[in-house]
XYZ file of C-alpha atoms in Angstrom:
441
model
C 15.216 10.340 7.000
C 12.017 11.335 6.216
C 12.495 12.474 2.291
C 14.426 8.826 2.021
C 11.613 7.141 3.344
C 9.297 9.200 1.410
C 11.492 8.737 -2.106
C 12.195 5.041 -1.320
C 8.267 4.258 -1.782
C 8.037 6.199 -4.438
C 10.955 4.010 -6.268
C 9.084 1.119 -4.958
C 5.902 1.844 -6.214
C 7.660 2.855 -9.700
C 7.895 0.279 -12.534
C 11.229 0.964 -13.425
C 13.623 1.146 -10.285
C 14.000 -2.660 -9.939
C 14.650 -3.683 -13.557
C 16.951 -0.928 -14.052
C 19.399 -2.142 -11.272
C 18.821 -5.723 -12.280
C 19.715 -4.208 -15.704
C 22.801 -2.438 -14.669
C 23.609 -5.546 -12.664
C 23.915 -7.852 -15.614
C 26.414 -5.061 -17.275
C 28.913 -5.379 -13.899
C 28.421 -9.464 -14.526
C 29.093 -9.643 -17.854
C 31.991 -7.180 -17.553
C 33.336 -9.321 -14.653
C 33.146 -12.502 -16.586
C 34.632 -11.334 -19.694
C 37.545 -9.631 -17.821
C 37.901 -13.347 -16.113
C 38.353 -14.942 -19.439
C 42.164 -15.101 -19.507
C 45.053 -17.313 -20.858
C 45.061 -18.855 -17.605
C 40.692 -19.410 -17.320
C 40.947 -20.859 -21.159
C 43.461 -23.351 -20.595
C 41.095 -24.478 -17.279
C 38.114 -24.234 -19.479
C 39.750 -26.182 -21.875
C 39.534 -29.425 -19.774
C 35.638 -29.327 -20.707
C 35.671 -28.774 -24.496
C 31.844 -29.863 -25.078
C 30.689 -27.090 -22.290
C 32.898 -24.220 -22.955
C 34.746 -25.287 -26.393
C 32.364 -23.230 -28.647
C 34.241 -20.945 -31.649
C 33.673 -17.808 -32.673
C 30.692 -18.036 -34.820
C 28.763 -20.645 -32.835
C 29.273 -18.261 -29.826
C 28.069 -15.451 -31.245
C 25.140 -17.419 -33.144
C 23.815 -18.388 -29.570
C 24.100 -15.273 -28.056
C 22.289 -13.218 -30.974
C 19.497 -16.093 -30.479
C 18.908 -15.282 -26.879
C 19.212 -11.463 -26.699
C 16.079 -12.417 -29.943
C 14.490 -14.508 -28.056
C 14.396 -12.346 -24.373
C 13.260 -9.326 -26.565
C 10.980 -11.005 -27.822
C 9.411 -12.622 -24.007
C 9.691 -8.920 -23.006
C 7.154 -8.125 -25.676
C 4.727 -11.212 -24.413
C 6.051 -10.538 -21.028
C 4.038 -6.987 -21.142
C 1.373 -7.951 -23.293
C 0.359 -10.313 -20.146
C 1.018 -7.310 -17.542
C -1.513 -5.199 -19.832
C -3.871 -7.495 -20.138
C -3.614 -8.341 -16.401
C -4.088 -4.354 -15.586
C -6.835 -3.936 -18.208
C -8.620 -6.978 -16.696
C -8.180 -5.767 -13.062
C -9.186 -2.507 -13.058
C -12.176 -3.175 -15.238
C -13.439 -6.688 -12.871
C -12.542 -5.267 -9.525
C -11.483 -1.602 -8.701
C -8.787 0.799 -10.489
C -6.701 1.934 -7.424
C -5.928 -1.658 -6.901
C -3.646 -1.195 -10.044
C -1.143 0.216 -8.111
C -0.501 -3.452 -6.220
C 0.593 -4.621 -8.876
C 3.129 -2.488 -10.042
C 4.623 -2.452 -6.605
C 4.728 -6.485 -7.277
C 8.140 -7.228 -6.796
C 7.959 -10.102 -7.839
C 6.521 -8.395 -11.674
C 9.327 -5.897 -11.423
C 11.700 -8.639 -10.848
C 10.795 -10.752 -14.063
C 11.072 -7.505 -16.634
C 14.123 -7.203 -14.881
C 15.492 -10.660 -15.429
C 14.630 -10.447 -19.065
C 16.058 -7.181 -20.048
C 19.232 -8.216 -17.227
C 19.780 -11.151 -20.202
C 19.157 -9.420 -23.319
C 21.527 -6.435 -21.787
C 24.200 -9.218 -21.067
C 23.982 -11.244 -24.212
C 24.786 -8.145 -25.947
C 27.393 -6.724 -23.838
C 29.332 -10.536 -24.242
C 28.204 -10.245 -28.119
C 30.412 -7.227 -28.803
C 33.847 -8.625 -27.227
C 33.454 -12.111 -29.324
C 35.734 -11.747 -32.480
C 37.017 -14.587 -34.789
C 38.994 -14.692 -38.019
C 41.362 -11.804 -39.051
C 39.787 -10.122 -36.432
C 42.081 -11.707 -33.775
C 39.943 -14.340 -32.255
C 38.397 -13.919 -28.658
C 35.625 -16.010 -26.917
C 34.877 -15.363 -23.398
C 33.740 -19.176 -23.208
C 32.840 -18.515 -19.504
C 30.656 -15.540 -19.990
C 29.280 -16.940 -23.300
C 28.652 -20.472 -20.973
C 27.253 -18.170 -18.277
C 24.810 -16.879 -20.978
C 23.313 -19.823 -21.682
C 22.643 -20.565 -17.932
C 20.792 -17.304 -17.844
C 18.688 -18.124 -20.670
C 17.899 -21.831 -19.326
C 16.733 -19.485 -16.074
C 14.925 -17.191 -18.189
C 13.027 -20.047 -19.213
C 11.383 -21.159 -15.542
C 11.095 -17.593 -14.841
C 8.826 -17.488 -17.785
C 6.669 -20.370 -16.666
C 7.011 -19.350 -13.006
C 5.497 -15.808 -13.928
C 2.669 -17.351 -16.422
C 1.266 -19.142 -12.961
C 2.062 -15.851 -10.982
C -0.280 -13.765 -13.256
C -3.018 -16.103 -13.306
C -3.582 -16.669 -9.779
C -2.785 -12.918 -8.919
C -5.890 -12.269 -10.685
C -7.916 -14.440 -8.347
C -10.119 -12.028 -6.552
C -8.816 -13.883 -2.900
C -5.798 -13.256 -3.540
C -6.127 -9.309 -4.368
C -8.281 -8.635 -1.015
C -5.672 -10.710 0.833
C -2.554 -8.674 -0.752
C -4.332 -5.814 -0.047
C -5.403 -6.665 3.332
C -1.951 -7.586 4.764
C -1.058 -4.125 3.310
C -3.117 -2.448 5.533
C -2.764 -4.574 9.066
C 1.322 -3.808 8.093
C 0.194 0.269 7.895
C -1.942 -0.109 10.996
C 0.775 -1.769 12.882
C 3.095 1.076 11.953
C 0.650 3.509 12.864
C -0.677 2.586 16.223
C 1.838 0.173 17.608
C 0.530 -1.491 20.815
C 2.045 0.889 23.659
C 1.608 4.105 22.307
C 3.348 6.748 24.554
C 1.721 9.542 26.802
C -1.178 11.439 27.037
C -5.016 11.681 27.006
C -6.575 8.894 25.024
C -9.193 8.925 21.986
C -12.143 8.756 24.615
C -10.764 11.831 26.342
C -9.972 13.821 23.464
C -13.883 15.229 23.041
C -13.911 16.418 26.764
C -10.442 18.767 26.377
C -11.392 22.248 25.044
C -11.196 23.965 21.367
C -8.244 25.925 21.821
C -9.102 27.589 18.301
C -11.341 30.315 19.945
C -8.283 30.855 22.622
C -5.401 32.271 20.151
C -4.608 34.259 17.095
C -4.496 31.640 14.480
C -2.688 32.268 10.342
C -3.725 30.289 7.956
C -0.550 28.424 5.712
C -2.024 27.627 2.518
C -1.470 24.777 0.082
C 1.068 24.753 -2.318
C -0.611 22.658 -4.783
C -3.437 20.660 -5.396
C -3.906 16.801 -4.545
C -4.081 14.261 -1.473
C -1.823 14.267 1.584
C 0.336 11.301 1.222
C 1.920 11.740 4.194
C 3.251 14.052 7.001
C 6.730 14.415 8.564
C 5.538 14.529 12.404
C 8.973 14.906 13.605
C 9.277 18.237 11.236
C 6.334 19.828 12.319
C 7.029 18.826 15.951
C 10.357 20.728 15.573
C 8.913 23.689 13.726
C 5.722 24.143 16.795
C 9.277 24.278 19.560
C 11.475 26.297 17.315
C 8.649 28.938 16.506
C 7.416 28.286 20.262
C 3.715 27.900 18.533
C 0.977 25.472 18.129
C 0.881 24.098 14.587
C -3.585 22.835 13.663
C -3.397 20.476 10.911
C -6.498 21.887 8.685
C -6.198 18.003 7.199
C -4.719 14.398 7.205
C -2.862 11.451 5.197
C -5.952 10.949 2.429
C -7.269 13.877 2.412
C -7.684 16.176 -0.740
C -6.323 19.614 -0.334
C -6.704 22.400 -2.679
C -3.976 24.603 -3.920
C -4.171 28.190 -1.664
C -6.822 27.040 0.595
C -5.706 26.157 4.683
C -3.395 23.449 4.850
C -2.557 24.271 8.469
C -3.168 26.948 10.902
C -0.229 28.645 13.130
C -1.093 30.390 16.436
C 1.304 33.304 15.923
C 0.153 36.934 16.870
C 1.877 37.892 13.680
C 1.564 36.584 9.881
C 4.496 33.935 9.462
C 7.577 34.541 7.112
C 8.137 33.337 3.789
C 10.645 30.651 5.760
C 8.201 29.264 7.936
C 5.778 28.980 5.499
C 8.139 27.135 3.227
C 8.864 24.509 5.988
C 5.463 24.184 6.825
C 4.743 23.176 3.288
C 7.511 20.615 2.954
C 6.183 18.345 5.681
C 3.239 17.806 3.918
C 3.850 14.893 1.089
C 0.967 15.856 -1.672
C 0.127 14.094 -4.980
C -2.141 12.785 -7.412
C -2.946 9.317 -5.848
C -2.907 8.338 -1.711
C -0.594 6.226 -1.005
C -0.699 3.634 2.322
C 2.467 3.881 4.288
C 0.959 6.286 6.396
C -2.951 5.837 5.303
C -4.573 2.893 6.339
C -7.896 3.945 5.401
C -6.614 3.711 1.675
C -6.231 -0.120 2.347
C -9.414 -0.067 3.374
C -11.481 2.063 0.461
C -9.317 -0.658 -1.767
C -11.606 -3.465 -0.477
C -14.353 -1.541 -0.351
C -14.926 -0.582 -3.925
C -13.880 -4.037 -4.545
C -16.996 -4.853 -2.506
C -18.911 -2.427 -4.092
C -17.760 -3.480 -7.899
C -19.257 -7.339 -6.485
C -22.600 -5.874 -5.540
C -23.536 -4.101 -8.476
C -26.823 -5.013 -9.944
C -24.779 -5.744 -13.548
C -22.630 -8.230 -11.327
C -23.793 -9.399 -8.498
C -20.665 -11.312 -7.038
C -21.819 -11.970 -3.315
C -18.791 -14.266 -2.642
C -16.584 -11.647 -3.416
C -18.147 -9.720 -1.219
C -18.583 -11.757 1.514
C -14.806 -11.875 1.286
C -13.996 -8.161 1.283
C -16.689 -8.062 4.559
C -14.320 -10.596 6.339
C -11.517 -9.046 5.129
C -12.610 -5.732 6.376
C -13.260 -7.298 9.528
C -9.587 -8.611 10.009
C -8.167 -4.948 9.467
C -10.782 -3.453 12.212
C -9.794 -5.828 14.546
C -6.569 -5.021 14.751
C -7.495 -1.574 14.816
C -9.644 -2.539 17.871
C -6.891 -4.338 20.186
C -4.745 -0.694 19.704
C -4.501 2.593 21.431
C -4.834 5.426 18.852
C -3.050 8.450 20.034
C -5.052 11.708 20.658
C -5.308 14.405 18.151
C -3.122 17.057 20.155
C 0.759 16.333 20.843
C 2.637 17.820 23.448
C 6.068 18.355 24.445
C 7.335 19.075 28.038
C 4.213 19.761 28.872
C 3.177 22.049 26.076
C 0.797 21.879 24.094
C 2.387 21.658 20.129
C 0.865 20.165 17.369
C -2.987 19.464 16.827
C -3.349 16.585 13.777
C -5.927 15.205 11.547
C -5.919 11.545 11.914
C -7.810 8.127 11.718
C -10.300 7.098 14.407
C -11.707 3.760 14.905
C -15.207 5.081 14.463
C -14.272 6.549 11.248
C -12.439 3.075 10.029
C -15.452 1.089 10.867
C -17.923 3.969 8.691
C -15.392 3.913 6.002
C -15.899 -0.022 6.270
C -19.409 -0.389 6.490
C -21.532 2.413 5.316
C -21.005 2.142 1.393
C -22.064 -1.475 1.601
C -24.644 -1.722 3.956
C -26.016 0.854 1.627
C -25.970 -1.904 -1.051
C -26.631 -4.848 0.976
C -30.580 -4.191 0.345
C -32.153 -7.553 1.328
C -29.144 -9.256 1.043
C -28.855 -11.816 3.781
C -26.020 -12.975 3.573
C -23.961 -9.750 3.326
C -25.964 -8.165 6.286
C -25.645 -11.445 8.412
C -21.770 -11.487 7.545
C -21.499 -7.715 8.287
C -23.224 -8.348 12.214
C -20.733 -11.385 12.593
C -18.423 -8.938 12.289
C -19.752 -6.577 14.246
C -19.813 -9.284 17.049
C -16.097 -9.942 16.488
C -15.397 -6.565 17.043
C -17.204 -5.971 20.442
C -15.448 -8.910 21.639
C -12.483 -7.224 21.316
C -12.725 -3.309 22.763
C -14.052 -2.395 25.679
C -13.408 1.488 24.730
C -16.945 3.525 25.166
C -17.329 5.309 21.944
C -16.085 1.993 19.742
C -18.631 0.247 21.202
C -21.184 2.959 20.714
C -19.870 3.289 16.880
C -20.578 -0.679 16.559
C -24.181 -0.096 18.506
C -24.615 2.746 15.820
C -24.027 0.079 13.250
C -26.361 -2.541 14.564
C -29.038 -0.231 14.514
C -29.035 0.779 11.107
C -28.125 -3.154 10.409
C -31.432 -3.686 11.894
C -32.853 -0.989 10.167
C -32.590 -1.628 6.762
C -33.386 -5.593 7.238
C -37.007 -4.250 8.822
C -37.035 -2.345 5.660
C -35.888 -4.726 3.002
C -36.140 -8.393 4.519
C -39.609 -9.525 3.700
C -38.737 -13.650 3.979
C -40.037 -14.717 8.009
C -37.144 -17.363 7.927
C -34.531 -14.632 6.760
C -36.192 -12.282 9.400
C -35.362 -14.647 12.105
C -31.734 -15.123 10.301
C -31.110 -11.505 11.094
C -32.951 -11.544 14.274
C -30.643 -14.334 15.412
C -27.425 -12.151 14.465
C -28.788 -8.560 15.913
C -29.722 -10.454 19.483
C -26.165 -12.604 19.556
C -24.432 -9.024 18.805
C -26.526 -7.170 21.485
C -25.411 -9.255 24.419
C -21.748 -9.293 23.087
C -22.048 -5.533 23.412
C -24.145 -5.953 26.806
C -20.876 -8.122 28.804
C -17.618 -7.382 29.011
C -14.826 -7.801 26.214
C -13.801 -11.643 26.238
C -10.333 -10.694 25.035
């Protein structure tokens, strides 16, 4: 189940899948429709001579002029998804590039317009006329023109699709609901057993306590994600205790740890192998099973906005209260401790996402750049606020105290205006008592 999952995001994420079974789709239709056009089917057709009472050569002439004509909106048709990409990756960030080539929606329209050219020419070679002995599937030849008359609003349908996916509200959003869908996979509301992310500091290294083998990497590149169940099943059948070295999003080196093994002797070729294969590693993360990848999306997109050379604060106000929406629901959910056991036993020790390290990876990068900006800093301690409203869990609300602190910080350092002073005052004191009381939610 897991390689399925694993290759079915990959096809997902690829270009290609969708329009090739949209493709192959328009062969079966075609085939089907031409097969339908019997003795019996003409003489029904028949009834309608101005719909389906076309010859020969005015059949084929308006089939060669739409398999033309979709070859040639294939052409524009990429030419727009180019200059969309090109225009993307330069105004905003280029790992949001990948969102749209998962667009099903984009994957769907190349599709269509191959789908048409592929069946005009499938229904072009059957039509014959003259000595030939004539033939005219009038219903697939009818059905053809339908298609094209589609093709048309599909055309103007994806014209307004690629100007408003551009729209810099629109790409935090996409990406956003990305991530909360990730997070909600990832730490679903009642998570199971065991000692919580507060408690997981106070249990002991048990590094020091056993003979631990390193498995290295077999190649180079990040995690993109990690069959738990495997390397559940490997810790019981080896009767061991498997220490991921690293997590989904990390960047692992080929023959350096990957994972550690407490075994008193080296592991076999076997285990080492199966080890290995629970780890998905490429060149690029991806976010079915890394959230903070949603989240370093918005970020550079953030970060791209509050570059001296542009200087976009809306857009970054917007990835702030984006950012904010994806910590919150991190907030309201029980993140599972590090070590998993089984029966009792201690198993598998794993490299995962905190909510102290979500809220850095959030904030850091642009408080860093929020220099005397007052409106980013104010938006970034509304958020702040949000958030303590909504966990009650010690060392969150000692991360967001963290936060507020250097907040305050750098506004004492690069706030000289007494009215924008009092701005941030007004923010840092409304924060501090939401982190003094108790969680209203």
């Amino acid at each position: 189940m897991y390689q399925f999952k694993n290759l079915w995001a990959k096809l997902r994420s690829s270009f290609w899948f969708m329009p090739s079974l949209i493709v192959a789709a328009s062969i079966l239709l075609a085939a089907v429709l031409i097969e339908a056009g019997s003795a019996e089917t003409d003489d029904w057709l028949a009834r309608w001579p101005r719909l389906f009472g076309a010859g020969a050569e005015g059949a084929r002439g308006m089939m060669s002029t739409i398999a033309g004509s979709m070859m040639t909106v294939v052409g524009v048709t990429f030419s727009m998804i180019l200059v969309a990409l090109a225009q993307a990756s330069s105004q905003y960030t280029s790992r949001i590039l990948r969102n749209f080539t998962r667009s099903r929606f984009t994957q769907a329209v190349l599709g269509i317009f191959a789908g048409i050219f592929t069946y005009c020419l499938i229904v072009l070679r059957t039509i014959r006329g003259g000595d030939e002995g004539a033939f005219v599937p009038a219903l697939a030849v009818f059905f053809g023109f339908v298609l094209a008359l589609g093709g048309i609003g599909t055309l103007v349908f994806f014209i307004h699709h690629i100007a408003s996916s551009l729209q810099a509200s629109r790409i935090i959003a996409s990406v956003a609901q990305e991530t909360i869908a990730a997070i909600d996979r990832l730490f679903p509301e009642n998570l199971g057993q065991g000692p919580d992310e507060d408690a997981g500091h106070l249990m002991l290294n048990p590094r020091a306590e056993r003979n631990w083998r390193a498995v290295a990497a077999h190649k180079s590149g990040y995690i993109q994600s990690v069959n738990n169940e495997a390397i559940l099943r490997l810790a019981r059948d080896k009767q061991t205790i498997v220490w991921m070295e690293h997590g989904v999003g990390e960047f692992v080196v080929e023959n350096t740890t990957l994972a550690l093994l407490a075994l008193e002797d080296p592991p076999d070729q076997e285990t080492i192998a199966a080890l290995q294969a629970t780890f998905s590693i490429d060149s690029q993360r991806m976010m079915e099973q890394d959230a903070a990848f949603g989240i370093r999306q918005i970020v550079d997109v953030a970060l791209r906005a509050l570059s001296p050379g542009i200087s976009d604060i809306t857009t970054a106000v917007m990835c702030v209260d984006y950012l904010t929406a994806i910590l919150a629901r991190v907030a309201t959910r029980q993140i599972p401790s590090s070590r998993r056991y089984e029966e009792g036993e201690l198993r598998v020790i794993t490299q995962g996402p905190s909510f102290e390290s979500l809220l850095a990876e959030s904030f850091d990068q642009i408080r860093s750049l929020a220099k005397g900006d007052v409106v980013i800093m104010s938006r970034m301690l509304n958020a702040l606020n949000v958030l303590a409203a909504l966990t009650a869990s010690p060392s969150r609300r000692r991360a967001l105290r963290e936060q507020l602190q250097w907040i305050g910080e750098l506004a004492e350092r690069t706030v000289e205006s007494a009215h924008d002073r009092a701005t941030i005052d007004r923010c840092l004191a409304r924060t501090r008592e939401t982190l003094a009381a108790e969680p209203a939610l």
